[in-house]
Tab-separated table of C-alpha atoms and ligand atoms in Angstrom:
chain	number	residue	atom	x	y	z
A	22	MET	CA	-0.321	-0.149	0.098
A	23	SER	CA	1.381	3.796	-0.786
A	24	LEU	CA	2.007	5.961	1.975
A	25	LEU	CA	-0.362	9.128	-0.160
A	26	ASP	CA	-3.814	7.089	1.048
A	27	ARG	CA	-3.198	6.465	4.884
A	28	THR	CA	-4.908	8.267	6.702
A	29	GLY	CA	-3.234	10.732	9.130
A	30	ALA	CA	-3.712	8.417	11.978
A	31	THR	CA	-2.007	6.227	10.049
A	32	LEU	CA	0.602	7.911	9.100
A	33	ARG	CA	1.958	9.414	12.995
A	34	GLU	CA	1.405	5.448	14.010
A	35	ASP	CA	4.209	5.147	10.709
A	36	VAL	CA	6.604	7.678	12.203
A	37	VAL	CA	6.182	6.263	15.886
A	38	SER	CA	7.091	2.651	15.493
A	39	GLY	CA	9.664	3.896	12.742
A	40	ARG	CA	7.980	1.928	9.889
A	41	ALA	CA	8.613	5.069	7.627
A	42	SER	CA	10.709	8.840	8.494
A	43	ALA	CA	8.564	11.422	8.569
A	44	ALA	CA	10.948	12.683	6.167
A	45	GLU	CA	9.760	9.993	3.548
A	46	ILE	CA	6.239	10.507	4.947
A	47	CYS	CA	6.878	14.718	3.101
A	48	GLY	CA	8.771	13.339	0.190
A	49	ALA	CA	5.826	11.034	-1.117
A	50	PHE	CA	2.954	13.898	-0.872
A	51	LEU	CA	5.476	16.337	-2.159
A	52	GLU	CA	6.238	14.073	-5.288
A	53	ARG	CA	2.028	13.723	-5.589
A	54	ILE	CA	1.732	17.348	-5.685
A	55	ALA	CA	4.805	17.621	-8.195
A	56	ASN	CA	2.611	15.436	-10.771
A	57	VAL	CA	-0.751	16.350	-10.110
A	58	ASN	CA	-1.040	19.845	-9.576
A	59	PRO	CA	-0.348	21.429	-12.594
A	60	THR	CA	-4.060	19.473	-13.762
A	61	LEU	CA	-5.651	20.797	-10.664
A	62	GLY	CA	-4.362	23.770	-8.972
A	63	ALA	CA	-5.221	23.085	-6.244
A	64	PHE	CA	-1.582	24.553	-4.376
A	65	ILE	CA	-0.890	28.210	-4.661
A	66	THR	CA	2.515	28.083	-2.680
A	67	ILE	CA	4.637	24.877	-2.261
A	68	ASP	CA	7.688	26.000	0.384
A	69	PRO	CA	9.426	21.675	-0.330
A	70	GLU	CA	12.066	22.547	1.152
A	71	ARG	CA	10.416	24.274	4.842
A	72	ALA	CA	8.272	21.038	4.374
A	73	LEU	CA	11.323	18.519	5.080
A	74	ALA	CA	13.261	20.713	7.088
A	75	ALA	CA	10.243	20.311	9.881
A	76	ALA	CA	9.492	16.252	9.073
A	77	ARG	CA	13.565	16.179	8.872
A	78	ALA	CA	12.236	17.803	13.083
A	79	VAL	CA	10.535	15.021	13.840
A	80	ASP	CA	12.557	12.394	13.144
A	81	ALA	CA	15.504	13.949	15.105
A	82	ALA	CA	12.631	14.046	17.803
A	83	ARG	CA	11.926	10.780	17.761
A	84	ALA	CA	15.333	9.661	17.104
A	85	ALA	CA	16.358	11.587	20.387
A	86	GLY	CA	13.631	10.026	21.633
A	87	ALA	CA	12.047	13.106	22.585
A	88	PRO	CA	7.624	13.110	22.919
A	89	LEU	CA	5.866	12.587	19.172
A	90	GLY	CA	2.668	14.848	19.026
A	91	PRO	CA	-0.546	13.752	17.801
A	92	LEU	CA	0.669	14.789	14.711
A	93	ALA	CA	3.575	14.032	13.795
A	94	GLY	CA	5.163	14.085	10.796
A	95	VAL	CA	1.164	14.569	9.494
A	96	PRO	CA	1.434	16.989	6.135
A	97	VAL	CA	-0.724	19.555	5.761
A	98	ALA	CA	-2.462	21.745	3.738
A	99	LEU	CA	-3.018	25.045	4.265
A	100	LYS	CA	-5.661	27.683	2.975
A	101	ASP	CA	-3.994	30.431	1.925
A	102	ASN	CA	-5.466	33.259	4.025
A	103	LEU	CA	-3.936	31.609	7.248
A	104	CYS	CA	-1.216	33.225	7.749
A	105	LEU	CA	2.355	31.469	8.635
A	106	ARG	CA	5.372	33.246	9.429
A	107	GLY	CA	7.859	33.821	6.163
A	108	MET	CA	5.651	31.882	4.110
A	109	ARG	CA	3.826	34.200	1.101
A	110	THR	CA	0.029	34.316	2.061
A	111	THR	CA	-1.911	36.321	-0.601
A	112	ALA	CA	-5.842	34.738	0.710
A	113	SER	CA	-6.152	34.240	-4.078
A	114	SER	CA	-5.151	37.841	-4.292
A	115	LYS	CA	-3.613	40.027	-5.790
A	116	ILE	CA	-3.742	42.205	-3.385
A	117	LEU	CA	-1.512	39.862	-1.867
A	118	ASP	CA	0.148	39.363	-4.169
A	119	THR	CA	3.356	40.085	-2.672
A	120	PHE	CA	2.348	40.019	0.622
A	121	THR	CA	3.854	37.134	3.669
A	122	PRO	CA	2.861	37.682	7.076
A	123	PRO	CA	5.692	38.159	9.385
A	124	TYR	CA	3.730	35.652	12.029
A	125	THR	CA	1.707	32.544	12.679
A	126	ALA	CA	-2.572	31.753	13.151
A	127	THR	CA	-2.463	30.098	16.337
A	128	ALA	CA	-4.226	26.943	14.532
A	129	VAL	CA	-1.479	26.756	12.620
A	130	ASP	CA	1.479	27.306	15.145
A	131	ARG	CA	-1.006	24.675	17.178
A	132	LEU	CA	-0.833	21.842	14.354
A	133	GLU	CA	2.942	22.800	14.273
A	134	ALA	CA	3.399	22.404	17.957
A	135	ALA	CA	1.765	18.502	17.185
A	136	GLY	CA	4.026	17.622	14.889
A	137	ALA	CA	2.409	18.785	11.750
A	138	VAL	CA	4.071	19.295	9.021
A	139	ILE	CA	2.955	21.586	6.115
A	140	LEU	CA	3.100	21.195	2.974
A	141	GLY	CA	2.191	24.450	1.421
A	142	LYS	CA	-0.831	26.992	0.823
A	143	THR	CA	-3.793	26.164	-1.191
A	144	ASN	CA	-6.155	27.604	-3.376
A	145	CYS	CA	-9.771	29.488	-2.332
A	146	ASP	CA	-12.009	32.421	-3.815
A	147	GLU	CA	-10.630	35.814	-3.523
A	148	PHE	CA	-10.251	36.550	0.390
A	149	ALA	CA	-12.701	32.928	0.916
A	150	MET	CA	-15.822	35.119	-1.428
A	151	GLY	CA	-17.235	31.885	-3.829
A	152	SER	CA	-18.479	28.512	-3.936
A	153	SER	CA	-16.758	27.729	-6.562
A	154	THR	CA	-12.687	28.731	-6.120
A	155	GLU	CA	-13.324	30.008	-9.912
A	156	ASN	CA	-12.796	33.836	-7.804
A	157	SER	CA	-9.112	33.163	-7.618
A	158	ALA	CA	-6.610	35.797	-8.669
A	159	TYR	CA	-4.083	32.099	-9.536
A	160	GLY	CA	-7.465	30.326	-11.675
A	161	PRO	CA	-9.729	27.832	-10.774
A	162	THR	CA	-9.024	24.083	-8.248
A	163	ARG	CA	-10.650	21.423	-10.752
A	164	ASN	CA	-12.135	19.000	-9.505
A	165	PRO	CA	-10.220	15.458	-8.836
A	166	TRP	CA	-13.557	13.294	-9.394
A	167	ALA	CA	-14.175	15.040	-12.669
A	168	LEU	CA	-12.036	17.363	-13.766
A	169	ASP	CA	-14.676	19.790	-15.661
A	170	ARG	CA	-15.813	20.502	-12.274
A	171	ALA	CA	-15.258	22.473	-9.394
A	172	PRO	CA	-14.593	21.551	-6.441
A	173	GLY	CA	-16.732	23.710	-4.472
A	174	GLY	CA	-15.270	26.763	-2.027
A	175	SER	CA	-14.453	28.453	-0.943
A	176	SER	CA	-11.526	26.260	0.437
A	177	GLY	CA	-11.877	24.250	-3.287
A	178	GLY	CA	-7.837	23.817	-2.430
A	179	SER	CA	-7.680	22.179	0.407
A	180	ALA	CA	-10.626	19.969	-0.634
A	181	ALA	CA	-8.586	18.879	-3.998
A	182	ALA	CA	-5.587	18.127	-1.781
A	183	VAL	CA	-7.458	15.494	0.530
A	184	ALA	CA	-9.193	14.402	-2.404
A	185	SER	CA	-6.611	13.985	-4.525
A	186	LEU	CA	-4.088	12.800	-2.146
A	187	CYS	CA	-1.936	15.596	-2.400
A	188	ALA	CA	-2.220	15.903	1.535
A	189	PRO	CA	-3.941	13.120	4.034
A	190	LEU	CA	-4.973	16.812	6.121
A	191	ALA	CA	-5.924	20.404	5.269
A	192	LEU	CA	-7.355	23.305	6.819
A	193	GLY	CA	-9.728	25.592	5.070
A	194	SER	CA	-11.651	28.228	6.739
A	195	ASP	CA	-15.914	28.000	6.849
A	196	THR	CA	-18.384	31.612	6.826
A	197	GLY	CA	-21.019	30.279	5.099
A	198	GLY	CA	-19.908	26.865	4.276
A	199	SER	CA	-16.632	27.070	2.663
A	200	ILE	CA	-15.368	24.141	4.759
A	201	ARG	CA	-18.385	22.157	4.172
A	202	GLN	CA	-19.424	22.327	0.806
A	203	PRO	CA	-16.218	21.584	-1.118
A	204	GLY	CA	-15.629	19.148	1.112
A	205	ALA	CA	-18.294	17.205	-0.252
A	206	PHE	CA	-18.249	17.885	-3.537
A	207	CYS	CA	-14.878	16.909	-2.879
A	208	GLY	CA	-15.518	13.746	-1.077
A	209	VAL	CA	-14.138	13.702	2.156
A	210	VAL	CA	-15.187	14.690	4.954
A	211	GLY	CA	-15.818	18.898	6.474
A	212	LEU	CA	-15.854	20.012	9.265
A	213	LYS	CA	-16.759	24.206	10.422
A	214	PRO	CA	-16.984	24.303	14.892
A	215	THR	CA	-18.631	26.071	16.754
A	216	TYR	CA	-17.759	29.684	16.673
A	217	GLY	CA	-15.791	30.559	18.802
A	218	ARG	CA	-13.941	26.787	19.494
A	219	VAL	CA	-10.464	27.556	17.844
A	220	SER	CA	-8.665	31.374	17.407
A	221	ARG	CA	-9.649	33.017	14.452
A	222	TYR	CA	-6.417	35.048	14.869
A	223	GLY	CA	-3.767	35.467	11.811
A	224	LEU	CA	-6.770	33.803	9.276
A	225	LEU	CA	-7.808	37.035	7.301
A	226	ALA	CA	-10.624	38.246	7.915
A	227	PHE	CA	-14.183	37.858	5.392
A	228	ALA	CA	-17.432	38.230	7.854
A	229	SER	CA	-15.587	38.006	11.867
A	230	SER	CA	-18.694	37.219	13.483
A	231	LEU	CA	-19.533	34.054	10.465
A	232	ASP	CA	-15.425	32.947	10.249
A	233	GLN	CA	-14.234	29.866	11.508
A	234	ILE	CA	-11.090	27.533	10.896
A	235	GLY	CA	-11.364	24.105	10.884
A	236	PRO	CA	-10.120	20.681	8.310
A	237	PHE	CA	-10.924	18.441	5.901
A	238	ALA	CA	-9.464	14.876	6.337
A	239	ARG	CA	-10.637	11.423	4.637
A	240	THR	CA	-11.737	10.151	7.922
A	241	VAL	CA	-13.790	11.746	10.820
A	242	ALA	CA	-11.266	10.222	13.476
A	243	ASP	CA	-8.383	12.460	11.537
A	244	ALA	CA	-11.230	15.750	11.705
A	245	ALA	CA	-11.799	15.625	15.287
A	246	THR	CA	-8.141	15.008	15.957
A	247	VAL	CA	-7.256	18.423	14.133
A	248	LEU	CA	-9.916	19.793	15.991
A	249	THR	CA	-8.581	18.433	19.434
A	250	VAL	CA	-4.895	20.067	18.599
A	251	MET	CA	-6.266	23.330	16.965
A	252	ALA	CA	-9.464	23.965	20.398
A	253	GLY	CA	-9.331	26.266	22.804
A	254	PRO	CA	-9.000	29.432	23.368
A	255	ASP	CA	-6.061	32.518	22.821
A	256	PRO	CA	-5.132	35.189	23.826
A	257	MET	CA	-4.448	36.443	20.647
A	258	ASP	CA	-8.424	36.162	19.512
A	259	ALA	CA	-11.020	38.030	22.215
A	260	THR	CA	-13.730	35.738	21.004
A	261	SER	CA	-12.024	32.101	20.878
A	262	ALA	CA	-14.016	31.201	23.737
A	263	ASP	CA	-13.327	29.754	27.189
A	264	ALA	CA	-14.291	26.589	26.671
A	265	PRO	CA	-12.797	23.474	28.575
A	266	ARG	CA	-10.423	21.384	26.369
A	267	THR	CA	-11.413	18.465	24.768
A	268	ASP	CA	-10.276	15.272	23.409
A	269	PHE	CA	-12.469	14.576	20.594
A	270	SER	CA	-11.930	11.192	19.816
A	271	ALA	CA	-12.450	9.958	23.732
A	272	ALA	CA	-15.846	10.759	22.159
A	273	LEU	CA	-15.476	8.541	18.868
A	274	SER	CA	-17.543	5.193	20.426
A	275	GLY	CA	-19.308	4.364	18.052
A	276	ASP	CA	-22.574	3.727	19.696
A	277	ILE	CA	-25.358	5.904	18.470
A	278	SER	CA	-28.114	3.890	19.961
A	279	GLY	CA	-31.118	6.490	21.390
A	280	VAL	CA	-29.544	9.383	19.849
A	281	LYS	CA	-32.210	11.651	18.834
A	282	ILE	CA	-31.658	13.065	14.684
A	283	GLY	CA	-33.795	16.339	13.225
A	284	VAL	CA	-35.041	16.184	10.688
A	285	PRO	CA	-36.065	19.434	8.412
A	286	ARG	CA	-38.189	18.023	6.064
A	287	ALA	CA	-40.057	21.278	5.070
A	288	PHE	CA	-36.761	23.267	4.853
A	289	VAL	CA	-35.287	20.231	3.033
A	290	ALA	CA	-37.578	20.075	0.086
A	291	GLU	CA	-37.356	21.794	-2.331
A	292	GLY	CA	-35.292	22.738	-5.089
A	293	VAL	CA	-33.326	19.902	-4.090
A	294	ASP	CA	-31.316	17.879	-6.695
A	295	ALA	CA	-32.790	14.255	-7.083
A	296	SER	CA	-29.450	12.302	-7.006
A	297	VAL	CA	-28.793	14.485	-3.393
A	298	LEU	CA	-32.390	13.187	-1.929
A	299	SER	CA	-32.069	10.243	-2.509
A	300	ALA	CA	-28.731	9.606	-1.120
A	301	PHE	CA	-29.427	11.672	2.074
A	302	GLU	CA	-32.886	9.224	2.598
A	303	VAL	CA	-30.936	6.279	2.255
A	304	THR	CA	-28.199	8.300	4.913
A	305	LEU	CA	-31.431	9.029	6.979
A	306	ASP	CA	-31.947	4.808	6.734
A	307	THR	CA	-28.720	3.743	7.923
A	308	LEU	CA	-28.476	6.128	11.000
A	309	ARG	CA	-31.409	4.704	11.683
A	310	ARG	CA	-30.428	1.414	11.556
A	311	LEU	CA	-27.717	2.467	13.678
A	312	GLY	CA	-29.857	3.224	16.258
A	313	ALA	CA	-30.688	6.742	15.943
A	314	THR	CA	-34.160	7.758	16.672
A	315	LEU	CA	-35.447	10.316	13.775
A	316	VAL	CA	-37.161	12.821	14.458
A	317	ASP	CA	-39.019	15.884	12.231
A	318	ILE	CA	-37.994	19.652	13.724
A	319	GLU	CA	-38.967	23.356	11.750
A	320	LEU	CA	-36.252	25.607	11.135
A	321	PRO	CA	-39.245	28.335	10.299
A	322	HIS	CA	-36.765	30.996	9.872
A	323	ALA	CA	-34.184	28.567	7.429
A	324	LYS	CA	-36.176	29.764	4.955
A	325	TYR	CA	-34.330	33.429	4.887
A	326	ALA	CA	-31.212	32.856	5.810
A	327	ILE	CA	-29.080	32.975	2.078
A	328	PRO	CA	-30.656	36.973	2.647
A	329	VAL	CA	-29.458	37.187	6.594
A	330	TYR	CA	-25.928	35.589	4.932
A	331	TYR	CA	-25.665	38.562	2.018
A	332	LEU	CA	-26.696	40.839	4.664
A	333	VAL	CA	-24.452	40.451	7.304
A	334	CYS	CA	-21.464	38.908	4.955
A	335	THR	CA	-21.638	41.220	3.036
A	336	ALA	CA	-21.654	44.405	5.751
A	337	GLU	CA	-19.036	42.978	7.507
A	338	ALA	CA	-16.667	42.424	4.454
A	339	SER	CA	-16.741	45.773	3.675
A	340	SER	CA	-15.433	46.891	7.039
A	341	ASN	CA	-12.736	43.986	7.141
A	342	LEU	CA	-11.536	44.628	3.546
A	343	ALA	CA	-11.328	48.445	4.358
A	344	ARG	CA	-7.473	47.173	5.343
A	345	TYR	CA	-6.463	47.054	1.939
A	346	ASP	CA	-5.964	50.351	0.888
A	347	GLY	CA	-1.268	50.032	-0.551
A	348	VAL	CA	-0.338	51.913	1.926
A	349	ARG	CA	0.224	49.081	5.148
A	350	TYR	CA	1.054	46.138	3.084
A	351	GLY	CA	0.131	44.164	0.257
A	352	TYR	CA	0.156	46.192	-3.769
A	353	ARG	CA	-0.199	49.732	-4.880
A	354	THR	CA	-1.331	51.224	-7.773
A	355	PRO	CA	2.240	52.706	-9.461
A	356	LEU	CA	2.500	55.649	-9.346
A	357	GLY	CA	2.770	58.987	-11.397
A	358	ARG	CA	3.597	62.799	-10.813
A	359	SER	CA	0.305	63.744	-10.193
A	360	ASP	CA	-1.635	61.383	-8.232
A	361	THR	CA	-2.432	62.526	-5.165
A	362	LEU	CA	-3.577	59.893	-2.317
A	363	LYS	CA	-7.098	59.491	-3.399
A	364	THR	CA	-6.432	57.780	-7.084
A	365	MET	CA	-4.106	56.238	-5.596
A	366	TYR	CA	-6.656	54.240	-2.864
A	367	ASN	CA	-9.078	53.930	-5.236
A	368	ARG	CA	-6.666	53.113	-8.063
A	369	THR	CA	-4.764	49.915	-5.770
A	370	ARG	CA	-8.122	48.730	-4.835
A	371	ASP	CA	-9.786	48.654	-8.437
A	372	GLU	CA	-6.193	47.224	-9.804
A	373	GLY	CA	-6.207	44.665	-6.338
A	374	PHE	CA	-9.912	43.315	-6.184
A	375	GLY	CA	-11.530	40.939	-8.736
A	376	ALA	CA	-14.882	41.785	-9.099
A	377	GLU	CA	-16.459	39.304	-6.619
A	378	VAL	CA	-14.765	40.911	-3.545
A	379	LYS	CA	-15.651	44.632	-5.417
A	380	ARG	CA	-19.413	43.198	-5.494
A	381	ARG	CA	-19.546	42.201	-2.022
A	382	ILE	CA	-17.470	45.675	-0.945
A	383	MET	CA	-20.075	47.536	-2.181
A	384	LEU	CA	-23.161	45.320	-0.902
A	385	GLY	CA	-21.787	45.971	2.817
A	386	THR	CA	-20.836	49.066	2.620
A	387	TYR	CA	-25.089	49.455	0.254
A	388	VAL	CA	-26.584	48.340	3.387
A	389	LEU	CA	-24.339	49.866	6.431
A	390	SER	CA	-25.340	52.912	5.305
A	391	ALA	CA	-27.356	55.468	7.075
A	392	GLY	CA	-29.792	56.034	4.740
A	393	TYR	CA	-30.454	52.176	4.901
A	394	TYR	CA	-28.867	50.115	7.920
A	395	ASP	CA	-32.799	49.670	9.384
A	396	ALA	CA	-33.759	48.682	6.246
A	397	TYR	CA	-31.697	45.955	5.397
A	398	TYR	CA	-28.858	45.695	8.078
A	399	LEU	CA	-30.277	45.667	11.259
A	400	LYS	CA	-33.321	43.827	10.199
A	401	ALA	CA	-30.780	40.895	8.896
A	402	GLN	CA	-29.088	40.626	12.924
A	403	GLN	CA	-32.842	40.765	13.907
A	404	VAL	CA	-34.158	37.470	11.745
A	405	ARG	CA	-29.969	36.052	12.536
A	406	THR	CA	-32.065	36.010	16.069
A	407	LEU	CA	-35.022	34.320	14.649
A	408	LEU	CA	-33.053	31.878	12.827
A	409	ARG	CA	-30.349	30.974	16.434
A	410	ARG	CA	-33.983	30.582	18.254
A	411	ASP	CA	-35.271	27.966	15.753
A	412	TYR	CA	-32.105	26.183	16.154
A	413	GLU	CA	-32.321	27.070	19.794
A	414	GLU	CA	-36.105	25.291	19.972
A	415	ALA	CA	-34.881	22.566	17.475
A	416	PHE	CA	-32.481	21.494	19.922
A	417	GLU	CA	-34.233	21.123	22.740
A	418	ARG	CA	-36.041	18.267	21.052
A	419	VAL	CA	-32.713	16.697	19.526
A	420	ASP	CA	-29.192	16.080	19.637
A	421	VAL	CA	-27.813	16.106	15.837
A	422	VAL	CA	-30.093	18.130	12.774
A	423	ALA	CA	-29.123	16.780	9.840
A	424	MET	CA	-29.126	17.289	6.128
A	425	PRO	CA	-27.888	17.784	3.120
A	426	THR	CA	-24.743	19.794	2.658
A	427	THR	CA	-25.259	21.347	-0.885
A	428	PRO	CA	-28.535	21.452	-2.609
A	429	THR	CA	-26.693	19.934	-5.948
A	430	PRO	CA	-23.485	17.873	-6.761
A	431	PRO	CA	-20.627	19.913	-8.160
A	432	PHE	CA	-21.355	21.955	-10.837
A	433	LYS	CA	-19.378	22.697	-13.763
A	434	LEU	CA	-16.684	24.978	-13.853
A	435	GLY	CA	-18.308	28.264	-15.199
A	436	GLU	CA	-21.468	26.954	-15.219
A	437	LYS	CA	-22.569	29.529	-12.124
A	438	VAL	CA	-19.701	32.145	-11.815
A	439	ASP	CA	-21.198	34.383	-14.070
A	440	ASP	CA	-24.503	34.563	-11.539
A	441	PRO	CA	-23.455	35.812	-8.420
A	442	LEU	CA	-27.616	35.169	-7.435
A	443	LYS	CA	-27.040	31.135	-8.913
A	444	MET	CA	-24.337	30.223	-7.198
A	445	TYR	CA	-25.005	32.750	-3.868
A	446	LEU	CA	-28.287	29.516	-3.412
A	447	GLU	CA	-25.635	26.141	-3.583
A	448	ASP	CA	-25.144	28.021	0.368
A	449	ILE	CA	-29.078	26.933	1.373
A	450	PHE	CA	-27.846	24.332	3.610
A	451	THR	CA	-24.454	25.429	5.218
A	452	VAL	CA	-24.560	29.116	5.669
A	453	GLY	CA	-27.939	28.062	8.810
A	454	ALA	CA	-24.854	27.220	11.314
A	455	ASN	CA	-22.497	30.145	11.072
A	456	LEU	CA	-25.455	32.103	11.430
A	457	ALA	CA	-25.969	30.226	14.794
A	458	GLY	CA	-22.687	29.390	15.377
A	459	ILE	CA	-23.281	26.244	15.746
A	460	PRO	CA	-20.372	23.216	14.557
A	461	GLY	CA	-21.653	21.191	11.383
A	462	ILE	CA	-19.862	18.683	9.442
A	463	SER	CA	-19.640	17.477	5.953
A	464	LEU	CA	-19.717	13.709	4.880
A	465	PRO	CA	-19.562	11.346	1.688
A	466	CYS	CA	-23.162	9.872	1.460
A	467	GLY	CA	-22.859	8.419	-1.994
A	468	PHE	CA	-22.425	8.922	-5.761
A	469	THR	CA	-24.449	10.208	-8.402
A	470	ALA	CA	-24.691	7.998	-11.416
A	471	ASP	CA	-22.294	9.578	-12.935
A	472	ARG	CA	-20.089	9.413	-10.065
A	473	LEU	CA	-19.103	12.721	-8.552
A	474	PRO	CA	-19.419	12.887	-4.524
A	475	ILE	CA	-22.295	13.857	-2.458
A	476	GLY	CA	-22.112	14.851	1.621
A	477	VAL	CA	-24.889	15.007	3.491
A	478	GLN	CA	-24.550	17.437	6.328
A	479	LEU	CA	-24.551	17.103	10.248
A	480	GLN	CA	-24.878	20.273	13.112
A	481	ALA	CA	-24.856	20.202	16.276
A	482	ARG	CA	-25.736	22.398	19.582
A	483	MET	CA	-22.866	24.498	20.281
A	484	PHE	CA	-20.098	23.311	21.368
A	485	ASP	CA	-21.306	19.946	21.173
A	486	GLU	CA	-19.282	18.859	18.598
A	487	ALA	CA	-18.511	15.618	21.056
A	488	THR	CA	-21.594	14.190	19.934
A	489	MET	CA	-21.363	15.612	16.118
A	490	LEU	CA	-18.074	14.056	15.419
A	491	ARG	CA	-19.947	10.601	17.837
A	492	VAL	CA	-23.508	10.303	15.114
A	493	ALA	CA	-20.393	11.149	11.876
A	494	ASP	CA	-17.760	8.576	12.973
A	495	ALA	CA	-20.657	6.125	13.390
A	496	TYR	CA	-22.006	6.367	9.827
A	497	GLU	CA	-18.619	6.135	8.434
A	498	ARG	CA	-18.288	2.898	10.542
A	499	ALA	CA	-20.809	1.730	8.688
A	500	THR	CA	-20.100	2.834	4.814
A	501	GLU	CA	-17.801	2.464	2.182
A	502	TRP	CA	-18.075	6.462	1.110
A	503	HIS	CA	-14.820	7.662	2.466
A	504	LYS	CA	-12.675	5.310	1.711
A	505	ALA	CA	-13.895	5.903	-2.375
A	506	THR	CA	-11.011	8.051	-4.142
A	507	PRO	CA	-10.454	9.336	-7.448
A	508	VAL	CA	-9.501	8.021	-10.212
A	509	VAL	CA	-9.113	10.608	-13.107
A	510	LEU	CA	-5.538	11.750	-12.232
A	511	PRO	CA	-2.679	9.050	-12.324
A	512	PRO	CA	-1.029	7.572	-9.173
B	611	LIG	N1	-20.001	30.530	-0.433
B	611	LIG	C1	-20.409	31.428	0.408
B	611	LIG	C2	-19.700	32.851	0.199
B	611	LIG	O1	-19.893	32.944	-0.669
B	611	LIG	C3	-19.226	30.328	1.458
B	611	LIG	C4	-17.893	31.334	1.542
B	611	LIG	C5	-17.355	30.451	3.127
B	611	LIG	O2	-17.643	30.276	3.954
B	611	LIG	N2	-15.855	31.663	3.504
B	611	LIG	O3	-20.010	33.847	1.340
């Protein structure tokens, strides 16, 4: 068996037991990336030297008999909106094309402290705005299952990297579905933690009340390990929660008898592709067979989730992106003698940002403007509260909520990119968890007739990732979907 299709847990065992060295493992993944990345476009930056040095340090620690961390020698790919000291970090934007951060995101720091080996930075939608990874200044990423299709987004590069065996693990960020949706499109596990569970320090901000960092993996157990390593309060992020540190791996008992799973039937009934619906029904049957009880629930305000999300996230984005002004860091337009400060700002932002980012800055500025604030932004915040209450009521009756991750299987590159509204509707099932602050996970749960991956989503109460992961892991143990790998890319 090759090293490439092993899980993070197995690779760590290989390192600990001496079956493989961290350097050998790192070399195998770097070679895989070199082979498939020209086709796939999953990585923007690859740093073989840095990766091999980190791997050798793990091997040296083992040789010296030092304790090895829970991710010792396990390669990880990072979405390119996560800062890593000394490595170019672009958020897939021309405005940050030459930006090299002087510090590392806390979540990434914790992975490295646990022995992880960072391979490089993955492609994404510019500033994480999108659902297809086509809004990137560096070109699109292709779906490893069908090269003419989108890998989902915005963390499409990270999802494609894990699906194509370029990395056993990757990090993404999820503001409205950007981990779960590409997870579903690429047939891998994607986890968005509770808001505040993982520090956002060093994540380039998109919408600060919604953003969370989370893992991609090929198994629930691997995702649980990464979450355990990353989670916990951080003095550098005032919104990181003071929740007790939990060993999420310990929750994976395999037993879900008596767990109550809520199904929002009315919400799921409309506008969902038949292949997705039938995979969802089969998934519910499997969960029932494993001992869970299915309960019908209502999320009456979920139908407003898309407009609420796109008002809140654009408002926050317009404020967060004001910092890119050509003065402090990043791209600056070439200046002529007669240029004023104002033309410098205008041209820098005009040339540095792509179309979707500009659209959102304009929308956000509009909804926050004095004349429209009450009608749009304030109203959106009020409906956000109602949606959160819908979930609170549901979680009085059930432990976990299940729904499809996406309304459609992976769509074609170019199919939706010129129609923002169509693209936004892809997020109907994912944005609710961000608006409510609750955790969500997408798991592989089937394929379409032409072998495109389909995902199912589980959500849970705030800070109850443990129950969500237990159900997800039990489902995974009972099914084979997560074992499939795409065949379009030569091994
Ligand atoms: N697709 C959503 C958007 O375009 C979600 C993005 C995200 O989660 N970063 O905003």
